Phi, psi and omega in degrees: 000329178296332183295312185269346177263340186057035178230163178245147181299341184271001182292157181297339180302326186258102178271186184299323184276347183228096176277168177301320181299313180295322179301316180289319180302319181295335182276342183273144358261355193268343184236035183297332180293341180286339182247359183262139176303133186301329181290345182254000186297334182275355176256156184265057177289143186258103177291327182297324180295320179298317180294318180301330182275353185240015177296153187295319183273122181304322183291347180266354182282162178296143172296145183302328179296318179292324178298314180298321179295319180294319179294325178296322177297318178297317180299316181298315180294323180295316179296323179295323181295332179282347178274343183288322185303333182298309179291324179296319179298320178299318180293322177297319178297320178297316178298319178299318179300318181296316182291322178292328175295319176298316179301319180292336181272358178272122182260346181214120181226084192304326181259006182054035183294316179282321182301321183273328191260326182273082184243142179292349180279353179231161179293140179298337181289349177257358182289146179298134179084359184246132175236134181248154175289151184291319188282305186257357178057037173267154179289121179250336179225130172235109183231098176241041179293141173062035175269352182074024186279143172241149181147203181231165179270122182281152178294339183295344178300336181293348180267005173279074193288351178253007185292132176251329182230126175236114182232105177244022188290163176055055173226201178234040182286137182235183181089204185256164173276115185296131180295337181296335178301326185275014171262356181275093188295341181274353187295128181246327182228125180234119180229106177241020186291161176057053173229202180234037183285134181234118183187170171275167179299124185288101181295340179294349178299340180293350178285355186242074180295347180279350182298132178248329181226128174234121179232104180240014184296159176059054171229203177237040180286144185224182180091189181263169179249136178294137183286340184254029185303320184284343177291330182266344182237075187295338182264003183293125181250328182223133179225115181244117182229012185294160176058051172234197183237035180294146177239175182083186183273137177289132177308141186297334182271008175248118182267000000 
């Protein structure tokens, strides 16, 4: 039990009325995360097996054969967990490549935020504007809004395959909206507003049914808007397209 709780029975937490065993029993089965060391939460360690082996009556304890079987299952899962970092490391390297490509496409960084902070000597998960997922340490949020950056959007952003939020708003980014962005199937929120992007409305955006918010306002986007946009984006809740150069009639379902 000390292994998965990272606590000792002699700690002040456990008074006479509350032993470590009782503490764990009270947490099972619905609050096991409250007694488990945070570093182990992503592994399937079995707290119930530890409790089963420490019941007061010997005849109520697990048979040694069952104990060995349970421990073997834990061992198998533990070994499997050590096989995951290899692929995860590759993905982290891929994400790093995408972010460094963005940094290289920035021609003006008035506060040197990326120049000083986005360094290969530190983990990308500590970089300013970057948020990573807890389990696989992939980039899930990229928010460099209002950094005053000038430059263009690189196609490599499309390889941030775990990205849920992309916010590059309130900068001076120019050029086109890269189609590779719309290959990120996990993307839920896209904010490229208040830049200098010039392009037609990207119909390839229909490849992202998971999108909930699209903010492309205050750019130089032109052309017409598809009338059936909401048919392809069933989860879309907010669509901001104001202050652009769109022509033609606005679809009736867009207010």
